[in-house]
Amino acid sequence: MHGFILAAVCLTLATPWSAWGALPSADVERRVEALLRRMTVAEKLGQLQQLDGEAEGAARPEHFDLARQGRLGSVLNVRGARRVNELQKAAVEGSRLNIPILFGFDVIHGYRTVFPIPLAEAASFDPAVAQRDAAVAADEASAAGVRWTFAPMVDIARDARWGRIAEGSGEDPYLGSALARARVQGFQGLDYSAPDKVLACAKHWAAYGAAEAGRDYNTTEVSESTLRNVYFPPFRAAVQAGVGTFMSALNDLGGVPSSANPFTLTQVLRKEWGFDGFVVSDYTSVQELIAHGFVADGSEAARKALSAGVDMEMVSRLYGEHGPALFKAKRLSEKVLDEAVRRILRVKFRAGLFERPYADEAREKFLLSSENLRAAREAAGRSMVLLRNKDGVLPLAKDLDVLAVIGPLAEDKAALLGAWTGDGRAQDAVSILDGIRAAVSPKTQVMFARGCEVQGGGSEGIAQALEIARKSRAVILVLGEGPDMSGEASSRSDIGLPGRQLELARRLAALGLPTAVVLVNGRPLALTGLAEATLALLEAWQPGTQGGPAVADVLFGGVNPGGKLPATFPRSVGQEPLYYNHKSTGRPTDETNKYTSKYLDVPSSPLYPFGYGLSYTDFVLSDLSLSAGSIPVDGRLKVSVQVENNGRRAGDEVVQLYIRDLAASVARPVRELKGFQRVSLAPGEARVVEFELGPEELGFYALDGRFQVEPGRFHLFVGDSSVGGLEASFMVLPRGS
Ligand code: NOJ
């Protein structure tokens, strides 16, 4: 697969811009203007309308009528090459101006071959994993007629109660930006008109992940400094990677809904960043301006959303309904309408929709190929995080005579896929139980009991689980969350293990057998209690179609886990929002001093910090060296460190570099990730890892909204997580000194 991606990239680089029918931008602009001149107001408003298909992928009868009238710019959820082509034909051959429909779908972590959830892929600390997922997903989705994915979701999430933390890259803007770039490149390639690529959509603009109390769709209140320094960077990275579209979010931002917010949609996105693609609203978010209490009626909702910069309206129909009267009454200028149409047509031309409106029905037969399944298995393995491994319980031997596999998620295929499964199907997935059965020696007897349900109880189940465990040499316990316990509209106020799973784990642990817990979940969990009870904890996340074999690869040592946490695991839900890159406060936590920032009943620190993860081997970092003790504000600093594998297995370490700006005009976080490298080392092998820090890494957005490096002292940490590590410091000197 790597070879394939490389070949595709080289081909795209080597061939002229028009290889797939993509047009030079002057031609695009000319054709957009020519078409715009011929359009009626109704046809223009039609381009701004996106309607929903049936959940299983069919178009609705109404779509055909609207398509023929030239009043349907886009649909979502309609998929399958034949269905897409039928509806496309009505637009392309049956309408006056023959403008093709753009077919969108949520392809978040795979289309038919489901990869690990994005949060898991962030744990790989390897953007190539996310890029390959997106490239495979684009290939499969485009074969099924999908031309546009509502991904990547690049929302920073600092509160694990929020179920949509599963869909993004976690809490860090630097890691989030690297993954945003990788996903956009994977979906779109260098030219999204290529037949195996799809148009991407950065969402949810803006700060949707800051939902108060972690409750989905809730209000957000974020300062401009935090917006610019924390929530915006992954979106900006997506723009820099060439993302074609944005989605405006459902939340309000300090009282102004994101789907009618001129600051985010026009000032920042268009004026400052120069984005020339289009913005689609989130589902009915234009209509929801009324429920926000921001406008009194549909006409005002349409006026405010469109003039703020939301070009396409998803599902609600207020633009079409109220547009004509708004233009007639001069309450909205037709120039605003023209600009929105221009942006949408521009993207349609760039996508090659006019040259190649139809899907190639023959291609759809090749989904779920063995190559794609291999890529999904590898991605899952690289995403797993070993949280605990006392006494070296893991990896397990493959030839134990009796092995107990216990837990409500061991056989569950749907749970492996998580939320947003595209067209993925549970029956395509290999369960963890089956993955283990296939991996062990034929002589090993694998016994299985559910033990309990994910939620709710069953003490009989626990008794049965204890019984089989007593007959076994080791226990693998598969616990976590069901597939619908994270994702959209799936926030939880208690993020411990649900139901009686902790009790099951404790009772089994009391038997004293070597026991390893495999966690299947879509968010950081509060694992206090479980961690103490068990010797080994492997965070497998929702690992996708190949979750079973991938878990077995790690449990039996075929793959040495090297993932690291992309989001903090708290001790207790009451600590949320908990994230490593917090401010110091004037009274930083000091457990010996009451009058410092902390709780009476739980330490301030996390159970497992951001960036944390173990390996079956040991790594040592040494010889931290800086190219200078001071640099000018526009200077660059080289940092190098040696990493050595001094254990007995080959393995991967993620070397992480953090900085702290000790005095700035806006207080900066206690640590900020500014570099990471995942390196693979053979036993005994050492390597020097190099980083470079320049204005981009050392600067931040000050209160006036400008990006700047401020002179002063910086600390630097290089380590294997966001805690500890080797330390150094350096000065940034004023210009001209
Ligand atoms: C609502 C979700 O918030 C968004 O992420 C998704 O793309 C749309 N629905 C379309 O399914």
mmCIF file with all atom_site columns, N, CA and C in Angstrom, residues 477-521:
data_model
loop_
_atom_site.group_PDB
_atom_site.id
_atom_site.type_symbol
_atom_site.label_atom_id
_atom_site.label_alt_id
_atom_site.label_comp_id
_atom_site.label_asym_id
_atom_site.label_entity_id
_atom_site.label_seq_id
_atom_site.pdbx_PDB_ins_code
_atom_site.Cartn_x
_atom_site.Cartn_y
_atom_site.Cartn_z
_atom_site.occupancy
_atom_site.B_iso_or_equiv
_atom_site.pdbx_formal_charge
_atom_site.auth_seq_id
_atom_site.auth_comp_id
_atom_site.auth_asym_id
_atom_site.auth_atom_id
_atom_site.pdbx_PDB_model_num
ATOM 1   N N  . LEU A 1 477 ? -9.070  -9.934  29.226 1.00 0.00 ? 477 LEU A N  1
ATOM 2   C CA . LEU A 1 477 ? -10.366 -9.374  29.582 1.00 0.00 ? 477 LEU A CA 1
ATOM 3   C C  . LEU A 1 477 ? -10.644 -8.204  28.637 1.00 0.00 ? 477 LEU A C  1
ATOM 4   N N  . VAL A 1 478 ? -11.746 -8.261  27.907 1.00 0.00 ? 478 VAL A N  1
ATOM 5   C CA . VAL A 1 478 ? -12.019 -7.219  26.908 1.00 0.00 ? 478 VAL A CA 1
ATOM 6   C C  . VAL A 1 478 ? -13.183 -6.358  27.385 1.00 0.00 ? 478 VAL A C  1
ATOM 7   N N  . LEU A 1 479 ? -12.853 -5.139  27.774 1.00 0.00 ? 479 LEU A N  1
ATOM 8   C CA . LEU A 1 479 ? -13.829 -4.248  28.410 1.00 0.00 ? 479 LEU A CA 1
ATOM 9   C C  . LEU A 1 479 ? -13.890 -2.917  27.679 1.00 0.00 ? 479 LEU A C  1
ATOM 10  N N  . GLY A 1 480 ? -14.888 -2.110  28.037 1.00 0.00 ? 480 GLY A N  1
ATOM 11  C CA . GLY A 1 480 ? -14.917 -0.761  27.459 1.00 0.00 ? 480 GLY A CA 1
ATOM 12  C C  . GLY A 1 480 ? -16.315 -0.223  27.250 1.00 0.00 ? 480 GLY A C  1
ATOM 13  N N  . GLU A 1 481 ? -16.452 0.454   26.118 1.00 0.00 ? 481 GLU A N  1
ATOM 14  C CA . GLU A 1 481 ? -17.716 1.124   25.801 1.00 0.00 ? 481 GLU A CA 1
ATOM 15  C C  . GLU A 1 481 ? -18.320 0.510   24.548 1.00 0.00 ? 481 GLU A C  1
ATOM 16  N N  . GLY A 1 482 ? -19.634 0.529   24.474 1.00 0.00 ? 482 GLY A N  1
ATOM 17  C CA . GLY A 1 482 ? -20.322 0.101   23.261 1.00 0.00 ? 482 GLY A CA 1
ATOM 18  C C  . GLY A 1 482 ? -20.110 1.144   22.169 1.00 0.00 ? 482 GLY A C  1
ATOM 19  N N  . PRO A 1 483 ? -20.424 0.767   20.908 1.00 0.00 ? 483 PRO A N  1
ATOM 20  C CA . PRO A 1 483 ? -20.120 1.656   19.787 1.00 0.00 ? 483 PRO A CA 1
ATOM 21  C C  . PRO A 1 483 ? -20.914 2.963   19.820 1.00 0.00 ? 483 PRO A C  1
ATOM 22  N N  . ASP A 1 484 ? -22.055 2.950   20.503 1.00 0.00 ? 484 ASP A N  1
ATOM 23  C CA . ASP A 1 484 ? -22.880 4.163   20.524 1.00 0.00 ? 484 ASP A CA 1
ATOM 24  C C  . ASP A 1 484 ? -22.659 4.987   21.794 1.00 0.00 ? 484 ASP A C  1
ATOM 25  N N  . MET A 1 485 ? -21.587 4.695   22.520 1.00 0.00 ? 485 MET A N  1
ATOM 26  C CA . MET A 1 485 ? -21.324 5.459   23.752 1.00 0.00 ? 485 MET A CA 1
ATOM 27  C C  . MET A 1 485 ? -20.338 6.594   23.535 1.00 0.00 ? 485 MET A C  1
ATOM 28  N N  . SER A 1 486 ? -19.857 6.742   22.294 1.00 0.00 ? 486 SER A N  1
ATOM 29  C CA . SER A 1 486 ? -19.058 7.919   21.948 1.00 0.00 ? 486 SER A CA 1
ATOM 30  C C  . SER A 1 486 ? -19.525 8.343   20.558 1.00 0.00 ? 486 SER A C  1
ATOM 31  N N  . GLY A 1 487 ? -18.990 9.454   20.077 1.00 0.00 ? 487 GLY A N  1
ATOM 32  C CA . GLY A 1 487 ? -19.462 9.983   18.800 1.00 0.00 ? 487 GLY A CA 1
ATOM 33  C C  . GLY A 1 487 ? -20.506 11.065  19.036 1.00 0.00 ? 487 GLY A C  1
ATOM 34  N N  . GLU A 1 488 ? -21.230 11.411  17.959 1.00 0.00 ? 488 GLU A N  1
ATOM 35  C CA . GLU A 1 488 ? -22.173 12.527  18.053 1.00 0.00 ? 488 GLU A CA 1
ATOM 36  C C  . GLU A 1 488 ? -23.306 12.229  19.036 1.00 0.00 ? 488 GLU A C  1
ATOM 37  N N  . ALA A 1 489 ? -23.692 13.242  19.788 1.00 0.00 ? 489 ALA A N  1
ATOM 38  C CA . ALA A 1 489 ? -24.806 13.135  20.728 1.00 0.00 ? 489 ALA A CA 1
ATOM 39  C C  . ALA A 1 489 ? -24.589 11.996  21.727 1.00 0.00 ? 489 ALA A C  1
ATOM 40  N N  . SER A 1 490 ? -23.341 11.722  22.063 1.00 0.00 ? 490 SER A N  1
ATOM 41  C CA . SER A 1 490 ? -23.036 10.611  22.963 1.00 0.00 ? 490 SER A CA 1
ATOM 42  C C  . SER A 1 490 ? -22.064 11.049  24.057 1.00 0.00 ? 490 SER A C  1
ATOM 43  N N  . SER A 1 491 ? -22.411 12.127  24.709 1.00 0.00 ? 491 SER A N  1
ATOM 44  C CA . SER A 1 491 ? -21.605 12.587  25.831 1.00 0.00 ? 491 SER A CA 1
ATOM 45  C C  . SER A 1 491 ? -21.983 11.787  27.065 1.00 0.00 ? 491 SER A C  1
ATOM 46  N N  . ARG A 1 492 ? -21.025 11.652  27.973 1.00 0.00 ? 492 ARG A N  1
ATOM 47  C CA . ARG A 1 492 ? -21.307 10.930  29.226 1.00 0.00 ? 492 ARG A CA 1
ATOM 48  C C  . ARG A 1 492 ? -20.851 11.784  30.401 1.00 0.00 ? 492 ARG A C  1
ATOM 49  N N  . SER A 1 493 ? -21.621 11.733  31.487 1.00 0.00 ? 493 SER A N  1
ATOM 50  C CA . SER A 1 493 ? -21.220 12.496  32.666 1.00 0.00 ? 493 SER A CA 1
ATOM 51  C C  . SER A 1 493 ? -20.315 11.659  33.567 1.00 0.00 ? 493 SER A C  1
ATOM 52  N N  . ASP A 1 494 ? -20.310 10.354  33.338 1.00 0.00 ? 494 ASP A N  1
ATOM 53  C CA . ASP A 1 494 ? -19.442 9.461   34.101 1.00 0.00 ? 494 ASP A CA 1
ATOM 54  C C  . ASP A 1 494 ? -18.610 8.711   33.079 1.00 0.00 ? 494 ASP A C  1
ATOM 55  N N  . ILE A 1 495 ? -17.316 8.913   33.102 1.00 0.00 ? 495 ILE A N  1
ATOM 56  C CA . ILE A 1 495 ? -16.496 8.266   32.072 1.00 0.00 ? 495 ILE A CA 1
ATOM 57  C C  . ILE A 1 495 ? -15.673 7.105   32.632 1.00 0.00 ? 495 ILE A C  1
ATOM 58  N N  . GLY A 1 496 ? -16.203 6.506   33.700 1.00 0.00 ? 496 GLY A N  1
ATOM 59  C CA . GLY A 1 496 ? -15.606 5.253   34.177 1.00 0.00 ? 496 GLY A CA 1
ATOM 60  C C  . GLY A 1 496 ? -16.068 4.114   33.286 1.00 0.00 ? 496 GLY A C  1
ATOM 61  N N  . LEU A 1 497 ? -15.585 2.909   33.590 1.00 0.00 ? 497 LEU A N  1
ATOM 62  C CA . LEU A 1 497 ? -16.071 1.748   32.851 1.00 0.00 ? 497 LEU A CA 1
ATOM 63  C C  . LEU A 1 497 ? -17.537 1.559   33.186 1.00 0.00 ? 497 LEU A C  1
ATOM 64  N N  . PRO A 1 498 ? -18.406 1.481   32.198 1.00 0.00 ? 498 PRO A N  1
ATOM 65  C CA . PRO A 1 498 ? -19.826 1.361   32.522 1.00 0.00 ? 498 PRO A CA 1
ATOM 66  C C  . PRO A 1 498 ? -20.217 -0.012  33.084 1.00 0.00 ? 498 PRO A C  1
ATOM 67  N N  . GLY A 1 499 ? -21.398 -0.043  33.672 1.00 0.00 ? 499 GLY A N  1
ATOM 68  C CA . GLY A 1 499 ? -21.987 -1.299  34.144 1.00 0.00 ? 499 GLY A CA 1
ATOM 69  C C  . GLY A 1 499 ? -21.151 -1.956  35.227 1.00 0.00 ? 499 GLY A C  1
ATOM 70  N N  . ARG A 1 500 ? -21.103 -3.283  35.165 1.00 0.00 ? 500 ARG A N  1
ATOM 71  C CA . ARG A 1 500 ? -20.404 -4.036  36.215 1.00 0.00 ? 500 ARG A CA 1
ATOM 72  C C  . ARG A 1 500 ? -19.018 -4.489  35.780 1.00 0.00 ? 500 ARG A C  1
ATOM 73  N N  . GLN A 1 501 ? -18.474 -3.818  34.788 1.00 0.00 ? 501 GLN A N  1
ATOM 74  C CA . GLN A 1 501 ? -17.195 -4.272  34.231 1.00 0.00 ? 501 GLN A CA 1
ATOM 75  C C  . GLN A 1 501 ? -16.040 -4.155  35.230 1.00 0.00 ? 501 GLN A C  1
ATOM 76  N N  . LEU A 1 502 ? -16.058 -3.093  36.031 1.00 0.00 ? 502 LEU A N  1
ATOM 77  C CA . LEU A 1 502 ? -14.969 -2.939  36.996 1.00 0.00 ? 502 LEU A CA 1
ATOM 78  C C  . LEU A 1 502 ? -15.034 -4.052  38.046 1.00 0.00 ? 502 LEU A C  1
ATOM 79  N N  . GLU A 1 503 ? -16.250 -4.353  38.452 1.00 0.00 ? 503 GLU A N  1
ATOM 80  C CA . GLU A 1 503 ? -16.425 -5.436  39.425 1.00 0.00 ? 503 GLU A CA 1
ATOM 81  C C  . GLU A 1 503 ? -15.918 -6.761  38.840 1.00 0.00 ? 503 GLU A C  1
ATOM 82  N N  . LEU A 1 504 ? -16.269 -6.999  37.578 1.00 0.00 ? 504 LEU A N  1
ATOM 83  C CA . LEU A 1 504 ? -15.800 -8.215  36.899 1.00 0.00 ? 504 LEU A CA 1
ATOM 84  C C  . LEU A 1 504 ? -14.267 -8.262  36.914 1.00 0.00 ? 504 LEU A C  1
ATOM 85  N N  . ALA A 1 505 ? -13.660 -7.135  36.577 1.00 0.00 ? 505 ALA A N  1
ATOM 86  C CA . ALA A 1 505 ? -12.188 -7.087  36.523 1.00 0.00 ? 505 ALA A CA 1
ATOM 87  C C  . ALA A 1 505 ? -11.587 -7.339  37.899 1.00 0.00 ? 505 ALA A C  1
ATOM 88  N N  . ARG A 1 506 ? -12.179 -6.745  38.913 1.00 0.00 ? 506 ARG A N  1
ATOM 89  C CA . ARG A 1 506 ? -11.628 -6.907  40.274 1.00 0.00 ? 506 ARG A CA 1
ATOM 90  C C  . ARG A 1 506 ? -11.742 -8.350  40.751 1.00 0.00 ? 506 ARG A C  1
ATOM 91  N N  . ARG A 1 507 ? -12.888 -8.947  40.480 1.00 0.00 ? 507 ARG A N  1
ATOM 92  C CA . ARG A 1 507 ? -13.088 -10.332 40.928 1.00 0.00 ? 507 ARG A CA 1
ATOM 93  C C  . ARG A 1 507 ? -12.114 -11.271 40.214 1.00 0.00 ? 507 ARG A C  1
ATOM 94  N N  . LEU A 1 508 ? -11.890 -11.012 38.936 1.00 0.00 ? 508 LEU A N  1
ATOM 95  C CA . LEU A 1 508 ? -10.959 -11.864 38.193 1.00 0.00 ? 508 LEU A CA 1
ATOM 96  C C  . LEU A 1 508 ? -9.530  -11.643 38.664 1.00 0.00 ? 508 LEU A C  1
ATOM 97  N N  . ALA A 1 509 ? -9.201  -10.370 38.922 1.00 0.00 ? 509 ALA A N  1
ATOM 98  C CA . ALA A 1 509 ? -7.828  -10.056 39.342 1.00 0.00 ? 509 ALA A CA 1
ATOM 99  C C  . ALA A 1 509 ? -7.501  -10.748 40.661 1.00 0.00 ? 509 ALA A C  1
ATOM 100 N N  . ALA A 1 510 ? -8.529  -10.895 41.501 1.00 0.00 ? 510 ALA A N  1
ATOM 101 C CA . ALA A 1 510 ? -8.309  -11.502 42.814 1.00 0.00 ? 510 ALA A CA 1
ATOM 102 C C  . ALA A 1 510 ? -7.863  -12.962 42.687 1.00 0.00 ? 510 ALA A C  1
ATOM 103 N N  . LEU A 1 511 ? -8.061  -13.566 41.514 1.00 0.00 ? 511 LEU A N  1
ATOM 104 C CA . LEU A 1 511 ? -7.618  -14.955 41.335 1.00 0.00 ? 511 LEU A CA 1
ATOM 105 C C  . LEU A 1 511 ? -6.096  -15.057 41.234 1.00 0.00 ? 511 LEU A C  1
ATOM 106 N N  . GLY A 1 512 ? -5.462  -13.923 40.962 1.00 0.00 ? 512 GLY A N  1
ATOM 107 C CA . GLY A 1 512 ? -3.997  -13.916 40.927 1.00 0.00 ? 512 GLY A CA 1
ATOM 108 C C  . GLY A 1 512 ? -3.387  -14.472 39.648 1.00 0.00 ? 512 GLY A C  1
ATOM 109 N N  . LEU A 1 513 ? -4.187  -14.676 38.624 1.00 0.00 ? 513 LEU A N  1
ATOM 110 C CA . LEU A 1 513 ? -3.635  -15.177 37.351 1.00 0.00 ? 513 LEU A CA 1
ATOM 111 C C  . LEU A 1 513 ? -3.057  -14.023 36.543 1.00 0.00 ? 513 LEU A C  1
ATOM 112 N N  . PRO A 1 514 ? -2.139  -14.315 35.628 1.00 0.00 ? 514 PRO A N  1
ATOM 113 C CA . PRO A 1 514 ? -1.708  -13.244 34.725 1.00 0.00 ? 514 PRO A CA 1
ATOM 114 C C  . PRO A 1 514 ? -2.926  -12.756 33.924 1.00 0.00 ? 514 PRO A C  1
ATOM 115 N N  . THR A 1 515 ? -3.265  -11.484 34.108 1.00 0.00 ? 515 THR A N  1
ATOM 116 C CA . THR A 1 515 ? -4.481  -10.953 33.471 1.00 0.00 ? 515 THR A CA 1
ATOM 117 C C  . THR A 1 515 ? -4.157  -9.679  32.710 1.00 0.00 ? 515 THR A C  1
ATOM 118 N N  . ALA A 1 516 ? -4.618  -9.622  31.493 1.00 0.00 ? 516 ALA A N  1
ATOM 119 C CA . ALA A 1 516 ? -4.420  -8.405  30.694 1.00 0.00 ? 516 ALA A CA 1
ATOM 120 C C  . ALA A 1 516 ? -5.784  -7.877  30.278 1.00 0.00 ? 516 ALA A C  1
ATOM 121 N N  . VAL A 1 517 ? -5.979  -6.591  30.469 1.00 0.00 ? 517 VAL A N  1
ATOM 122 C CA . VAL A 1 517 ? -7.239  -5.978  30.041 1.00 0.00 ? 517 VAL A CA 1
ATOM 123 C C  . VAL A 1 517 ? -7.020  -5.277  28.707 1.00 0.00 ? 517 VAL A C  1
ATOM 124 N N  . VAL A 1 518 ? -7.894  -5.564  27.751 1.00 0.00 ? 518 VAL A N  1
ATOM 125 C CA . VAL A 1 518 ? -7.886  -4.847  26.476 1.00 0.00 ? 518 VAL A CA 1
ATOM 126 C C  . VAL A 1 518 ? -9.075  -3.900  26.510 1.00 0.00 ? 518 VAL A C  1
ATOM 127 N N  . LEU A 1 519 ? -8.811  -2.628  26.288 1.00 0.00 ? 519 LEU A N  1
ATOM 128 C CA . LEU A 1 519 ? -9.893  -1.640  26.341 1.00 0.00 ? 519 LEU A CA 1
ATOM 129 C C  . LEU A 1 519 ? -10.342 -1.262  24.941 1.00 0.00 ? 519 LEU A C  1
ATOM 130 N N  . VAL A 1 520 ? -11.656 -1.296  24.750 1.00 0.00 ? 520 VAL A N  1
ATOM 131 C CA . VAL A 1 520 ? -12.251 -0.889  23.476 1.00 0.00 ? 520 VAL A CA 1
ATOM 132 C C  . VAL A 1 520 ? -13.167 0.285   23.792 1.00 0.00 ? 520 VAL A C  1
ATOM 133 N N  . ASN A 1 521 ? -12.781 1.462   23.385 1.00 0.00 ? 521 ASN A N  1
ATOM 134 C CA . ASN A 1 521 ? -13.541 2.643   23.784 1.00 0.00 ? 521 ASN A CA 1
ATOM 135 C C  . ASN A 1 521 ? -13.220 3.827   22.877 1.00 0.00 ? 521 ASN A C  1
#
